[in-house]
Structure formats: structure tokens, C-alpha cells
Amino acid sequence: EPEVTQTPSHQVTQMGQEVILRCVPISNHLYFYWYRQILGQKVEFLVSFYNNEISEKSEIFDDQFSVERPDGSNFTLKIRSTKLEDSAMYFCASRAGIFSGNTIYFGEGSWLTVV
Amino acid sequence: GQNIDQPTEMTATEGAIVQINCTYQTSGFNGLFWYQQHAGEAPTFLSYNVLDGLEEKGRFSSFLSRSKGYSYLLLKELQMKDSASYLCAVRDGTYNTDKLIFGTGTRLQVFP
């Protein structure tokens, strides 16, 4: 069964460093998302992306965050200058589109620890 | 505001039936998802309801009442592997600008 894949599975970084989390959405999907989950808390929406641009972003997604689809397969989340409170599991997700289904599938997550 | 409520924890016995309730008050509604999440892992899709009524899929069923802002997930013939968190999530927004709003999740423990 097709799946969303993410790398790295775990990254430790120093405060102030830049981090790039990578995702390969399911191949025929058109809508892409990033969510995060701080340990012990609920899953929170960060950003949605469609047709090569951001569709919507949450209050969490400030100027330190950016997303990019550099080629036909990858979808990346960049955090420019990490803070301690950015420590969380980051989930990439994707959805097919209007004719192919509304189910949103999640990747295995990238666990980011900022020290 | 956006509010999704579900019980924090539930326990049940192997072979039994358990119902996990979810109530929501959101500014928009375009369907409701249930996901299963084992600790440290990704949410795994279980069901999606957009119309009122019951959707059945094997041991799992999900019900939606839009007028009451209410859904439940029903798990039958519980197995030990069903011990996990169950996340209720409302899909908000239009087709091209949708997002999921999650509840805090219900941690289910299944005992032998």
C-alpha cells in the first residue's frame, strides 16, 4: 500500500540551528500538509500546500517556518532558527484530491529534539 | 472557537465492545475522521464520516450526527493490539484549503 515517507526519523539539533524535514507524499496526491505533536499533547495543524503554494497556515507557522516542493516528489519543512519549544514530532500528510478521495494519510513522523 | 472533546482514557477487556465518544464545536465542518495512534507512531486512518449515520468497516464502526455535533467510534471483539490512542479530528475548510482539527485523543487500554 502506498505510504507517506519521512526523513529523518529522529534529529537532535542545537537551539538556533536550521533544520529541514523531508517528506515524500503518496505519488498521485495533490494536497500536502505538515502537522506537529508536542509530547503528550494533541496533533496540531501547521500548514497546507496545494498547486505549489501555501493554502493555509496556522498561528504556529510563523516566519521561522517555510515549506517547499523542490521537485515532483519531495515536500520539505524548514525551521530557520530552532527554539526549544520546537521540539516535537512533525508529521507530513497528503490527500489525493477531488476525484480520488478525501482521506488524509500521515507519514511515520520526524521526531525533532532541540537542545 | 474550535473545540473537540473526547474522554482522556478508557479501559476494556479483550473480546468486549467499547464506544469512544467525540463532541465537537468548530467554525466549519467538512467531515470527521477517526485515527488510531500507537505511542510514538503516526496516526493511522480508521474512518471518515461526512454524512449522518453509521459507517461499518470490519470490527470498527463510526457514527456521526451533524446536528448534535457528535460522533462515536465503536470497536468490537477487542484485541490486545487495539490498545492505543484514538483521535477524533474534524475536517475544516473548503476543498482546497482544508485542515484537520484534532481532539486530545482517548487512550484505550485493553486488558486480558
PDB file of N, CA and C in Angstrom, chain B residues 6-9 13 15 29 32 43 49-50 54-55 62 64-65 72 75 77 79 81 92-93 106-107:
ATOM      1  N   GLN B   6     -13.172  14.575  23.839  1.00  0.00           N
ATOM      2  CA  GLN B   6     -13.263  13.124  23.928  1.00  0.00           C
ATOM      3  C   GLN B   6     -12.673  12.705  25.265  1.00  0.00           C
ATOM      4  N   PRO B   7     -13.087  11.554  25.777  1.00  0.00           N
ATOM      5  CA  PRO B   7     -12.553  11.141  27.074  1.00  0.00           C
ATOM      6  C   PRO B   7     -11.057  10.914  26.992  1.00  0.00           C
ATOM      7  N   THR B   8     -10.386  11.172  28.097  1.00  0.00           N
ATOM      8  CA  THR B   8      -8.926  11.056  28.111  1.00  0.00           C
ATOM      9  C   THR B   8      -8.480   9.602  28.090  1.00  0.00           C
ATOM     10  N   GLU B   9      -9.143   8.790  28.891  1.00  0.00           N
ATOM     11  CA  GLU B   9      -8.724   7.380  28.991  1.00  0.00           C
ATOM     12  C   GLU B   9      -9.945   6.475  29.109  1.00  0.00           C
ATOM     13  N   THR B  13     -11.957  -4.903  28.303  1.00  0.00           N
ATOM     14  CA  THR B  13     -11.444  -6.274  28.361  1.00  0.00           C
ATOM     15  C   THR B  13     -11.404  -6.868  26.961  1.00  0.00           C
ATOM     16  N   GLY B  15     -12.021  -8.958  23.854  1.00  0.00           N
ATOM     17  CA  GLY B  15     -13.261  -9.575  23.408  1.00  0.00           C
ATOM     18  C   GLY B  15     -14.495  -8.715  23.592  1.00  0.00           C
ATOM     19  N   PHE B  29     -17.238  22.643   9.127  1.00  0.00           N
ATOM     20  CA  PHE B  29     -17.290  21.182   9.192  1.00  0.00           C
ATOM     21  C   PHE B  29     -17.364  20.622   7.783  1.00  0.00           C
ATOM     22  N   LEU B  32     -15.612  14.159   9.467  1.00  0.00           N
ATOM     23  CA  LEU B  32     -14.951  13.800  10.721  1.00  0.00           C
ATOM     24  C   LEU B  32     -14.170  12.512  10.532  1.00  0.00           C
ATOM     25  N   PRO B  43      -0.482   8.760  13.213  1.00  0.00           N
ATOM     26  CA  PRO B  43      -1.907   8.435  13.193  1.00  0.00           C
ATOM     27  C   PRO B  43      -2.229   7.578  11.967  1.00  0.00           C
ATOM     28  N   ASN B  49     -16.402  10.088   8.221  1.00  0.00           N
ATOM     29  CA  ASN B  49     -17.848  10.305   8.081  1.00  0.00           C
ATOM     30  C   ASN B  49     -18.088  11.737   7.635  1.00  0.00           C
ATOM     31  N   VAL B  50     -18.889  11.891   6.601  1.00  0.00           N
ATOM     32  CA  VAL B  50     -19.253  13.241   6.184  1.00  0.00           C
ATOM     33  C   VAL B  50     -20.780  13.414   6.233  1.00  0.00           C
ATOM     34  N   LEU B  54     -24.172   5.638  10.303  1.00  0.00           N
ATOM     35  CA  LEU B  54     -23.166   4.666  10.743  1.00  0.00           C
ATOM     36  C   LEU B  54     -22.382   4.142   9.544  1.00  0.00           C
ATOM     37  N   GLU B  55     -21.052   4.146   9.691  1.00  0.00           N
ATOM     38  CA  GLU B  55     -20.173   3.542   8.689  1.00  0.00           C
ATOM     39  C   GLU B  55     -19.499   2.344   9.357  1.00  0.00           C
ATOM     40  N   SER B  62     -18.116   3.735  12.810  1.00  0.00           N
ATOM     41  CA  SER B  62     -18.136   5.132  13.263  1.00  0.00           C
ATOM     42  C   SER B  62     -19.478   5.737  12.917  1.00  0.00           C
ATOM     43  N   LEU B  64     -21.963   9.375  13.007  1.00  0.00           N
ATOM     44  CA  LEU B  64     -21.939  10.840  13.000  1.00  0.00           C
ATOM     45  C   LEU B  64     -23.345  11.395  13.068  1.00  0.00           C
ATOM     46  N   SER B  65     -23.528  12.416  13.930  1.00  0.00           N
ATOM     47  CA  SER B  65     -24.739  13.228  13.930  1.00  0.00           C
ATOM     48  C   SER B  65     -24.288  14.677  13.828  1.00  0.00           C
ATOM     49  N   TYR B  72     -19.179   8.850  17.372  1.00  0.00           N
ATOM     50  CA  TYR B  72     -18.546   7.828  18.198  1.00  0.00           C
ATOM     51  C   TYR B  72     -17.848   6.807  17.316  1.00  0.00           C
ATOM     52  N   LEU B  75     -15.619  -0.111  18.726  1.00  0.00           N
ATOM     53  CA  LEU B  75     -14.660  -1.190  18.470  1.00  0.00           C
ATOM     54  C   LEU B  75     -15.238  -2.485  19.057  1.00  0.00           C
ATOM     55  N   GLU B  77     -15.115  -6.876  19.509  1.00  0.00           N
ATOM     56  CA  GLU B  77     -14.177  -8.012  19.629  1.00  0.00           C
ATOM     57  C   GLU B  77     -12.755  -7.510  19.897  1.00  0.00           C
ATOM     58  N   GLN B  79      -9.083  -6.610  20.811  1.00  0.00           N
ATOM     59  CA  GLN B  79      -7.854  -7.392  20.887  1.00  0.00           C
ATOM     60  C   GLN B  79      -6.814  -6.561  21.625  1.00  0.00           C
ATOM     61  N   LYS B  81      -3.970  -5.746  20.725  1.00  0.00           N
ATOM     62  CA  LYS B  81      -3.312  -4.788  19.840  1.00  0.00           C
ATOM     63  C   LYS B  81      -4.126  -3.507  19.619  1.00  0.00           C
ATOM     64  N   ASP B  92     -11.947  20.880   8.598  1.00  0.00           N
ATOM     65  CA  ASP B  92     -12.479  22.239   8.497  1.00  0.00           C
ATOM     66  C   ASP B  92     -11.963  22.882   7.228  1.00  0.00           C
ATOM     67  N   GLY B  93     -12.780  23.691   6.603  1.00  0.00           N
ATOM     68  CA  GLY B  93     -12.309  24.455   5.453  1.00  0.00           C
ATOM     69  C   GLY B  93     -12.962  24.011   4.164  1.00  0.00           C
ATOM     70  N   THR B 106      -8.168   9.697  22.928  1.00  0.00           N
ATOM     71  CA  THR B 106      -8.615   8.816  24.011  1.00  0.00           C
ATOM     72  C   THR B 106      -7.668   7.631  24.063  1.00  0.00           C
ATOM     73  N   ARG B 107      -6.999   7.493  25.209  1.00  0.00           N
ATOM     74  CA  ARG B 107      -6.079   6.361  25.335  1.00  0.00           C
ATOM     75  C   ARG B 107      -6.853   5.149  25.841  1.00  0.00           C
TER      76      ARG B 107
END
